[in-house]
Short mmCIF file of C-alpha atoms and ligand atoms in Angstrom, two decimals:
data_model
loop_
_atom_site.label_atom_id
_atom_site.label_comp_id
_atom_site.label_asym_id
_atom_site.label_seq_id
_atom_site.Cartn_x
_atom_site.Cartn_y
_atom_site.Cartn_z
CA MET A 20 0.02 0.08 0.05
CA LYS A 21 1.57 3.46 -0.91
CA SER A 22 2.08 6.37 1.68
CA ILE A 23 0.87 9.70 0.77
CA LEU A 24 1.46 12.92 2.06
CA VAL A 25 -1.35 15.01 2.25
CA THR A 26 -0.37 19.12 3.22
CA GLY A 27 -2.98 20.98 4.55
CA GLY A 28 -5.45 18.03 4.63
CA CYS A 29 -7.50 19.17 7.44
CA GLY A 30 -8.78 22.28 5.05
CA PHE A 31 -11.78 22.02 2.51
CA ILE A 32 -10.68 20.60 -0.28
CA GLY A 33 -7.99 18.54 1.60
CA SER A 34 -10.37 16.71 3.85
CA HIS A 35 -12.47 15.47 1.07
CA THR A 36 -9.51 14.35 -0.79
CA CYS A 37 -8.24 12.44 1.93
CA LEU A 38 -11.38 10.67 2.02
CA GLU A 39 -11.05 9.78 -1.64
CA LEU A 40 -7.69 8.56 -1.20
CA LEU A 41 -8.35 6.27 1.87
CA GLU A 42 -11.10 5.09 -0.33
CA ARG A 43 -8.73 4.43 -3.09
CA ASN A 44 -6.61 1.93 -0.67
CA PHE A 45 -3.65 4.81 -0.12
CA LYS A 46 -2.08 5.10 3.29
CA ILE A 47 -2.81 8.91 4.35
CA VAL A 48 -0.33 11.07 6.56
CA VAL A 49 -1.68 14.77 6.94
CA ILE A 50 0.27 17.74 7.73
CA ASP A 51 -1.35 20.79 8.77
CA SER A 52 -0.75 23.99 10.94
CA LEU A 53 -4.60 24.52 11.62
CA VAL A 54 -3.99 27.94 10.84
CA ASN A 55 -7.15 27.51 8.87
CA SER A 56 -9.08 24.66 9.97
CA SER A 57 -9.68 22.02 12.91
CA PRO A 58 -8.71 18.63 13.58
CA LEU A 59 -12.07 17.65 13.86
CA ALA A 60 -12.09 17.37 10.00
CA LEU A 61 -10.21 14.37 10.27
CA GLU A 62 -12.41 13.05 12.96
CA ARG A 63 -14.79 13.37 10.68
CA VAL A 64 -13.26 12.06 7.79
CA LYS A 65 -12.67 9.02 9.78
CA LYS A 66 -16.46 8.57 10.34
CA LEU A 67 -17.14 8.25 6.62
CA THR A 68 -14.27 5.36 6.08
CA ASN A 69 -13.50 1.70 7.24
CA LYS A 70 -10.16 2.35 6.86
CA VAL A 71 -9.23 4.75 9.92
CA LYS A 72 -5.93 2.87 10.63
CA ASN A 73 -4.31 4.30 7.56
CA LEU A 74 -4.76 7.80 8.08
CA SER A 75 -2.37 10.01 10.40
CA PHE A 76 -2.07 13.57 11.40
CA TYR A 77 0.94 15.28 12.06
CA LYS A 78 0.54 19.09 13.39
CA GLY A 79 3.04 21.73 12.23
CA ASP A 80 3.93 24.13 9.76
CA LEU A 81 5.68 23.51 6.49
CA ARG A 82 7.85 26.15 7.10
CA ASP A 83 9.57 24.67 9.94
CA ILE A 84 12.01 22.42 8.03
CA ASN A 85 12.96 20.52 11.18
CA PHE A 86 9.42 19.36 11.54
CA LEU A 87 9.14 18.74 8.16
CA ARG A 88 12.77 16.00 8.29
CA GLU A 89 11.26 14.69 11.39
CA VAL A 90 8.16 13.36 9.64
CA PHE A 91 9.72 12.04 6.59
CA PHE A 92 12.25 10.47 8.99
CA ARG A 93 10.05 8.99 11.43
CA LEU A 94 7.89 7.59 8.36
CA LYS A 95 11.13 5.97 6.75
CA ASP A 96 11.73 4.57 10.25
CA GLU A 97 8.39 2.71 10.31
CA ASN A 98 8.79 1.46 6.78
CA ASN A 99 6.40 3.69 5.42
CA SER A 100 8.32 5.71 2.91
CA ILE A 101 6.37 8.84 1.16
CA SER A 102 5.64 7.79 -2.81
CA GLY A 103 3.64 11.06 -3.45
CA VAL A 104 2.84 14.42 -1.98
CA VAL A 105 -0.80 16.26 -2.69
CA HIS A 106 -0.21 19.80 -1.76
CA PHE A 107 -2.70 21.71 -0.54
CA ALA A 108 -1.15 23.89 2.41
CA GLY A 109 -1.39 27.36 1.78
CA LEU A 110 -3.12 30.65 2.81
CA LYS A 111 -6.40 31.28 0.15
CA ALA A 112 -7.91 34.98 1.03
CA VAL A 113 -7.45 37.20 -1.72
CA GLY A 114 -8.22 40.48 -0.10
CA GLU A 115 -6.25 39.34 3.12
CA SER A 116 -2.98 38.58 0.58
CA CYS A 117 -3.56 42.53 -0.56
CA TYR A 118 -3.18 43.66 3.12
CA GLU A 119 -0.29 40.99 4.26
CA PRO A 120 1.56 39.88 1.06
CA LEU A 121 4.77 39.31 2.75
CA ARG A 122 2.75 36.58 5.09
CA TYR A 123 1.43 35.16 2.05
CA TRP A 124 4.54 34.72 -0.14
CA ASP A 125 6.14 33.46 3.23
CA ASN A 126 3.75 30.89 4.06
CA ASN A 127 2.86 29.44 0.72
CA VAL A 128 6.18 30.05 -1.22
CA ASN A 129 8.54 29.56 1.46
CA GLY A 130 6.35 26.69 2.94
CA THR A 131 6.61 24.85 -0.41
CA ILE A 132 9.98 25.47 -0.80
CA ASN A 133 10.88 23.72 2.39
CA LEU A 134 8.54 20.49 1.11
CA ILE A 135 10.61 20.55 -1.79
CA ARG A 136 13.69 20.30 -0.14
CA VAL A 137 12.61 17.69 2.23
CA MET A 138 10.84 15.98 -0.43
CA GLU A 139 14.37 15.79 -2.50
CA GLU A 140 16.24 14.79 0.53
CA ASN A 141 14.18 11.76 0.53
CA ASN A 142 14.04 11.09 -3.42
CA CYS A 143 10.39 11.53 -3.52
CA LYS A 144 9.46 13.16 -6.37
CA THR A 145 5.95 13.18 -7.06
CA ILE A 146 3.67 15.90 -6.69
CA VAL A 147 0.38 17.07 -6.81
CA PHE A 148 -0.13 21.09 -6.42
CA SER A 149 -3.09 22.84 -5.91
CA SER A 150 -3.28 25.74 -7.97
CA SER A 151 -5.94 28.03 -9.09
CA ALA A 152 -7.81 29.54 -12.19
CA THR A 153 -6.49 32.77 -10.73
CA ILE A 154 -3.34 32.63 -12.61
CA TYR A 155 -5.06 33.22 -15.57
CA LYS A 156 -4.68 36.76 -17.76
CA VAL A 157 -7.86 38.07 -17.69
CA THR A 158 -9.48 36.93 -21.15
CA ASN A 159 -12.45 37.16 -23.45
CA ASN A 160 -11.18 34.07 -25.27
CA LEU A 161 -13.22 31.05 -23.50
CA PRO A 162 -13.27 28.42 -22.21
CA ILE A 163 -9.89 29.20 -20.80
CA LYS A 164 -7.44 26.43 -21.84
CA GLU A 165 -4.16 25.47 -20.06
CA SER A 166 -2.00 27.20 -22.62
CA ALA A 167 -3.85 30.56 -22.15
CA GLU A 168 -2.00 33.29 -21.25
CA ILE A 169 -0.66 34.04 -17.67
CA GLN A 170 -0.67 36.64 -15.31
CA SER A 171 -1.67 37.10 -11.37
CA ILE A 172 -3.47 40.20 -10.29
CA ASN A 173 -3.15 39.81 -6.31
CA PRO A 174 -0.22 38.61 -4.19
CA TYR A 175 -2.47 35.34 -3.41
CA GLY A 176 -2.32 34.84 -7.26
CA SER A 177 1.27 35.58 -7.32
CA THR A 178 2.07 32.88 -4.86
CA LYS A 179 0.23 30.13 -7.12
CA LEU A 180 1.94 31.72 -10.13
CA VAL A 181 5.68 31.22 -8.63
CA ILE A 182 5.10 28.11 -7.19
CA GLU A 183 3.93 26.55 -10.75
CA GLN A 184 7.16 28.21 -12.01
CA LEU A 185 9.29 26.43 -9.07
CA LEU A 186 7.71 23.33 -10.30
CA ASN A 187 8.53 23.94 -13.55
CA ASP A 188 11.93 24.67 -13.30
CA LEU A 189 12.47 21.18 -11.34
CA ALA A 190 10.78 19.50 -14.29
CA ILE A 191 13.11 21.40 -16.91
CA ASN A 192 16.04 20.78 -14.49
CA SER A 193 15.30 16.94 -14.02
CA PRO A 194 13.21 15.95 -16.31
CA GLN A 195 14.04 12.05 -15.66
CA GLU A 196 12.86 12.51 -11.69
CA TRP A 197 10.10 14.38 -11.08
CA ARG A 198 6.56 13.92 -11.70
CA ILE A 199 4.50 16.86 -11.14
CA SER A 200 1.12 17.99 -11.85
CA SER A 201 -0.59 21.36 -11.00
CA LEU A 202 -4.22 21.29 -10.41
CA ARG A 203 -5.79 24.70 -11.48
CA TYR A 204 -9.01 24.93 -9.70
CA PHE A 205 -11.94 27.40 -10.53
CA ASN A 206 -14.62 27.61 -8.28
CA PRO A 207 -14.75 24.60 -6.03
CA ILE A 208 -18.12 24.65 -3.70
CA GLY A 209 -20.59 22.12 -1.97
CA ALA A 210 -19.47 19.38 0.37
CA HIS A 211 -19.42 15.54 1.14
CA PRO A 212 -23.39 14.47 0.68
CA SER A 213 -23.20 13.11 4.28
CA GLY A 214 -23.02 16.79 5.38
CA LEU A 215 -19.90 15.75 8.10
CA ILE A 216 -17.45 17.71 6.12
CA GLY A 217 -17.31 20.72 4.11
CA GLU A 218 -16.27 24.20 3.89
CA ASN A 219 -15.16 25.98 7.43
CA PRO A 220 -13.55 29.36 6.72
CA LEU A 221 -12.45 30.66 10.21
CA GLY A 222 -13.04 34.12 9.50
CA LYS A 223 -15.42 36.31 7.21
CA PRO A 224 -15.70 34.62 3.95
CA THR A 225 -15.17 36.34 0.54
CA ASN A 226 -16.46 33.85 -1.77
CA ILE A 227 -19.60 33.94 -2.69
CA PHE A 228 -21.20 30.40 -2.28
CA PRO A 229 -19.70 29.94 1.72
CA LEU A 230 -21.73 33.82 1.62
CA ILE A 231 -24.71 32.68 0.26
CA MET A 232 -24.78 30.02 2.92
CA GLN A 233 -23.92 32.38 5.80
CA VAL A 234 -26.85 34.73 4.49
CA GLY A 235 -28.75 31.32 4.73
CA ILE A 236 -28.22 30.36 8.24
CA GLY A 237 -28.81 34.21 9.15
CA ARG A 238 -25.50 35.44 10.22
CA ILE A 239 -25.45 37.59 7.47
CA LYS A 240 -28.72 39.77 6.60
CA LYS A 241 -27.83 40.46 3.20
CA LEU A 242 -25.93 39.48 0.16
CA GLN A 243 -24.09 42.24 -1.81
CA ILE A 244 -23.56 41.28 -5.45
CA PHE A 245 -20.36 42.91 -7.35
CA GLY A 246 -22.42 44.92 -10.16
CA ASN A 247 -25.36 44.35 -12.37
CA ASP A 248 -23.57 45.57 -15.32
CA TRP A 249 -21.08 42.88 -16.60
CA GLU A 250 -21.55 42.00 -20.29
CA THR A 251 -23.32 38.65 -19.35
CA PHE A 252 -26.93 37.77 -20.07
CA ASP A 253 -28.57 39.00 -16.77
CA GLY A 254 -25.58 41.38 -16.12
CA THR A 255 -23.94 39.46 -13.20
CA GLY A 256 -20.75 37.72 -12.99
CA VAL A 257 -20.70 34.61 -14.35
CA ARG A 258 -18.20 31.52 -12.95
CA ASP A 259 -17.56 28.08 -13.22
CA TYR A 260 -18.71 26.21 -10.00
CA ILE A 261 -17.74 22.50 -9.63
CA HIS A 262 -18.48 20.33 -6.76
CA VAL A 263 -15.32 19.84 -4.25
CA SER A 264 -16.08 15.81 -4.25
CA ASP A 265 -15.44 16.26 -8.06
CA ILE A 266 -12.29 17.64 -7.12
CA ALA A 267 -10.94 15.37 -4.59
CA GLU A 268 -11.87 12.47 -7.46
CA ALA A 269 -9.33 14.47 -9.62
CA HIS A 270 -6.58 14.28 -7.17
CA PHE A 271 -6.70 10.56 -6.95
CA LEU A 272 -6.59 10.28 -10.95
CA ALA A 273 -3.92 12.81 -11.13
CA LEU A 274 -1.76 10.94 -8.62
CA GLU A 275 -2.43 7.57 -10.30
CA PHE A 276 -1.34 9.41 -13.41
CA LEU A 277 2.04 10.44 -11.96
CA LEU A 278 2.58 7.15 -10.50
CA GLU A 279 1.80 5.37 -13.36
CA HIS A 280 3.98 7.58 -15.87
CA LYS A 281 6.79 8.61 -16.88
CA PRO A 282 8.53 11.37 -15.05
CA GLN A 283 6.79 14.75 -16.52
CA ILE A 284 5.04 18.17 -15.67
CA ILE A 285 1.34 18.04 -16.64
CA ASN A 286 -1.03 20.57 -15.78
CA PHE A 287 -4.72 20.36 -15.39
CA ASN A 288 -7.78 22.43 -15.52
CA LEU A 289 -10.74 21.37 -13.01
CA GLY A 290 -14.11 23.00 -13.94
CA THR A 291 -17.13 21.85 -15.55
CA ALA A 292 -16.81 23.96 -18.54
CA LYS A 293 -20.24 25.61 -17.61
CA GLY A 294 -21.12 29.25 -16.67
CA THR A 295 -23.41 30.12 -13.80
CA SER A 296 -23.97 33.81 -13.11
CA VAL A 297 -24.34 34.92 -9.47
CA LEU A 298 -28.28 35.46 -9.94
CA GLU A 299 -28.53 31.55 -11.32
CA LEU A 300 -26.55 30.52 -8.48
CA ILE A 301 -28.68 32.03 -5.91
CA ASN A 302 -32.11 31.13 -7.45
CA MET A 303 -30.65 27.42 -7.51
CA PHE A 304 -29.50 27.85 -4.14
CA GLN A 305 -33.04 29.35 -3.35
CA GLU A 306 -34.63 26.51 -5.18
CA VAL A 307 -33.14 23.59 -3.48
CA THR A 308 -33.20 24.82 -0.24
CA LYS A 309 -36.63 26.83 -0.21
CA ILE A 310 -34.59 29.63 1.76
CA LYS A 311 -34.94 33.15 0.44
CA ILE A 312 -31.22 34.98 0.13
CA PRO A 313 -32.08 38.69 0.19
CA TYR A 314 -29.56 41.01 -1.98
CA GLU A 315 -28.55 44.25 -3.27
CA PHE A 316 -26.40 45.27 -6.08
CA THR A 317 -23.57 47.25 -5.68
CA ASP A 318 -20.33 48.38 -7.48
CA ARG A 319 -18.15 45.93 -9.36
CA ARG A 320 -15.16 44.28 -7.09
CA LYS A 321 -11.64 45.80 -7.98
CA GLY A 322 -9.80 42.85 -9.81
CA ASP A 323 -13.12 41.23 -10.90
CA SER A 324 -13.46 39.31 -13.94
CA CYS A 325 -17.11 39.07 -16.20
CA THR A 326 -16.74 35.38 -16.90
CA VAL A 327 -14.70 32.71 -16.06
CA ILE A 328 -15.08 29.14 -17.63
CA ALA A 329 -12.59 26.28 -18.03
CA ASP A 330 -11.68 23.88 -20.84
CA ASN A 331 -11.63 20.71 -19.27
CA SER A 332 -11.17 18.68 -22.26
CA LYS A 333 -7.04 18.10 -21.19
CA ALA A 334 -8.25 16.22 -17.81
CA PHE A 335 -11.09 14.18 -19.85
CA LEU A 336 -8.34 13.15 -22.67
CA ASP A 337 -5.76 12.36 -20.33
CA LEU A 338 -7.13 11.27 -16.50
CA ASN A 339 -10.59 10.02 -18.23
CA TRP A 340 -11.94 12.76 -15.60
CA LYS A 341 -15.56 14.17 -15.81
CA PRO A 342 -17.03 16.14 -13.30
CA LYS A 343 -20.40 14.23 -12.48
CA ARG A 344 -22.34 16.46 -9.82
CA SER A 345 -24.75 19.20 -10.73
CA LEU A 346 -24.94 22.71 -9.91
CA SER A 347 -28.20 21.51 -7.79
CA GLU A 348 -26.08 18.91 -5.55
CA MET A 349 -23.56 21.33 -5.22
CA CYS A 350 -26.20 23.76 -3.59
CA CYS A 351 -28.08 21.03 -1.99
CA ASP A 352 -24.54 19.32 -0.51
CA GLY A 353 -23.25 22.57 0.82
CA TRP A 354 -26.50 23.08 2.28
CA ARG A 355 -26.61 20.18 4.27
CA TRP A 356 -23.48 20.39 5.69
CA GLN A 357 -24.00 24.14 6.68
CA SER A 358 -27.60 23.61 8.03
CA ASN A 359 -25.91 20.68 10.20
CA ASN A 360 -22.93 22.44 11.16
CA PRO A 361 -23.99 26.08 11.67
CA SER A 362 -20.69 26.88 13.67
CA GLY A 363 -18.64 24.67 11.68
CA TYR A 364 -16.35 22.17 13.38
CA LEU A 365 -16.99 22.62 16.90
P1 NAD B 17 -8.17 25.77 3.37
O1 NAD B 17 -7.92 26.90 4.14
O2 NAD B 17 -9.44 25.11 3.51
O3 NAD B 17 -7.12 24.48 3.52
C1 NAD B 17 -6.03 24.92 3.24
C2 NAD B 17 -5.21 24.25 4.61
O4 NAD B 17 -3.84 24.48 4.69
C3 NAD B 17 -5.53 24.40 5.92
O5 NAD B 17 -5.99 23.53 6.99
C4 NAD B 17 -4.56 25.16 6.82
O6 NAD B 17 -4.59 25.45 8.30
C5 NAD B 17 -3.42 24.55 6.03
N1 NAD B 17 -1.99 25.41 5.71
C6 NAD B 17 -1.97 26.56 5.70
N2 NAD B 17 -0.68 27.08 5.42
C7 NAD B 17 0.12 25.88 6.11
C8 NAD B 17 1.46 25.81 6.60
N3 NAD B 17 2.06 26.71 6.45
N4 NAD B 17 1.47 24.53 6.80
C9 NAD B 17 0.68 23.90 7.16
N5 NAD B 17 -0.59 23.96 6.69
C10 NAD B 17 -0.83 25.00 6.42
O7 NAD B 17 -8.19 25.97 1.58
P2 NAD B 17 -9.10 24.89 0.89
O8 NAD B 17 -10.15 25.83 0.06
O9 NAD B 17 -8.78 23.56 1.00
O10 NAD B 17 -7.61 25.02 -0.32
C11 NAD B 17 -6.62 24.38 -0.33
C12 NAD B 17 -5.99 25.17 -1.50
O11 NAD B 17 -6.55 24.71 -2.55
C13 NAD B 17 -4.91 26.05 -1.03
O12 NAD B 17 -3.98 26.01 -1.31
C14 NAD B 17 -5.62 27.21 -1.97
O13 NAD B 17 -4.79 28.13 -2.57
C15 NAD B 17 -6.06 26.20 -3.45
N6 NAD B 17 -7.21 26.77 -4.02
C16 NAD B 17 -8.78 26.91 -3.43
C17 NAD B 17 -9.56 27.30 -3.95
C18 NAD B 17 -11.21 27.41 -3.16
O14 NAD B 17 -11.94 28.10 -4.05
N7 NAD B 17 -11.32 26.79 -2.37
C19 NAD B 17 -9.53 27.72 -5.11
C20 NAD B 17 -8.10 27.65 -5.85
C21 NAD B 17 -7.08 27.04 -5.07
C1 UD1 B 18 -12.10 34.92 -6.23
C2 UD1 B 18 -10.79 35.48 -6.51
C3 UD1 B 18 -9.92 34.34 -6.99
C4 UD1 B 18 -9.56 33.20 -6.22
C5 UD1 B 18 -11.08 32.73 -6.24
C6 UD1 B 18 -11.10 31.39 -5.05
C7 UD1 B 18 -10.96 37.60 -6.72
C8 UD1 B 18 -10.94 39.15 -7.80
N1 UD1 B 18 -10.76 36.72 -7.31
O1 UD1 B 18 -12.42 34.41 -7.64
O2 UD1 B 18 -8.61 35.06 -7.53
O3 UD1 B 18 -8.70 31.89 -6.73
O4 UD1 B 18 -11.76 33.51 -5.69
O5 UD1 B 18 -10.50 31.66 -3.82
O6 UD1 B 18 -10.87 38.17 -5.52
N2 UD1 B 18 -19.52 38.05 -5.40
C9 UD1 B 18 -20.47 38.99 -5.08
N3 UD1 B 18 -20.65 38.93 -4.32
C10 UD1 B 18 -19.82 38.63 -3.52
C11 UD1 B 18 -18.37 37.81 -3.77
C12 UD1 B 18 -18.46 37.36 -5.04
O7 UD1 B 18 -21.28 39.43 -5.92
O8 UD1 B 18 -20.02 39.11 -2.01
C13 UD1 B 18 -19.30 37.57 -7.00
C14 UD1 B 18 -18.35 38.12 -7.80
O9 UD1 B 18 -18.01 38.91 -8.27
C15 UD1 B 18 -17.95 36.92 -8.98
C16 UD1 B 18 -18.56 35.52 -8.11
O10 UD1 B 18 -19.50 36.27 -7.39
O11 UD1 B 18 -18.89 37.14 -10.35
C17 UD1 B 18 -17.55 34.37 -7.80
O12 UD1 B 18 -16.78 35.24 -7.28
P1 UD1 B 18 -15.59 34.09 -6.02
O13 UD1 B 18 -16.66 33.47 -5.14
O14 UD1 B 18 -14.89 35.53 -5.04
O15 UD1 B 18 -15.05 33.57 -6.85
P2 UD1 B 18 -13.86 34.69 -7.92
O16 UD1 B 18 -14.09 35.81 -8.57
O17 UD1 B 18 -14.01 33.24 -9.43
#
């Protein structure tokens, strides 16, 4: 049985991916600093699988290289060497990154450099990295292909972009050694259908779906819609929302692909290739939950794009990955999680 290190495994996408990898018969070792998550996420993952003994957790920060060395050493000592890494750990709030760029660069970039260094020391050269659609330059050329032009517009995006460049440099320098895949997520939402695990933002969320859910539970009175004058069919911004369980499955497929093929770097968009406007998302949420979401229109948000939709054909061709879950399942599953856990993991 292969052991996989999952950094940031207590987080939203990490916890869903841990479950997926456990069900696919991997041994999972999670490292998480808990800066934006709770260890209870893993306790919930354990409730959803009978492979509990294959999951272990080390609390610590990727910026602490001695901690990382210790984890790799201990695992080797137990004859449990890491075959590959799924690297979620990072800070992800775009607005916050603009106020605290140094913290974002330190956490995301220095954390990743440490991780890569210790992987190299242990001859572990397979990594799946959580990247983002935010690295693409704003474009009207839709849907967006992996080969589209790249440009960051905020410090969070810069950290994703520079990490992708670092991974690219590793692949160019040692093409016979590294197996690398950056997965560029579009807009992951929803939750596991059990309602036991889901998104647990510790501060005030800024993304649309957690905000809709917070209006749903009454924590926020009204949703602000950033503009009704976009060049879209109803004037509100269009995005490619994708169920977190579809994202989790793609991680398994990317990891399996890397482990079974020759060393290479291969990057994929993860989206549904379907666009949904803010109003359509609100309407779908209201329809499946029967809860009214009051909203008002405000000015456009700085740095926003009009329409962002993935071309997901590469992931289908190479990984045989196709997102299976509908927008109504995303709303229904997300709401089950939020309404069962109004204060997150407590
Ligand atoms: P999350 O905040 O729920 O999970 C990230 C996890 O990483 C948290 O558990 C946090 O405690 C941990 N962490 C952060 N810095 C760490 C460090 N230095 N050392 C150890 N642990 C650390 O976020 P998520 O939504 O699950 O996102 C996972 C990854 O996917 C992130 O890298 C994020 O940037 C990326 N991503 C997310 C989205 C999205 O919309 N959720 C979109 C594109 C990309
Ligand atoms: C945002 C980030 C992006 C990041 C992604 C996932 C910006 C400009 N982009 O993308 O870098 O990778 O989150 O973390 O911040 N909306 C409202 N009201 C709100 C919030 C959002 O109307 O209170 C609208 C937005 O204008 C947009 C849509 O909802 O049309 C989705 O917004 P959001 O969830 O923030 O995702 P992105 O804009 O795609």
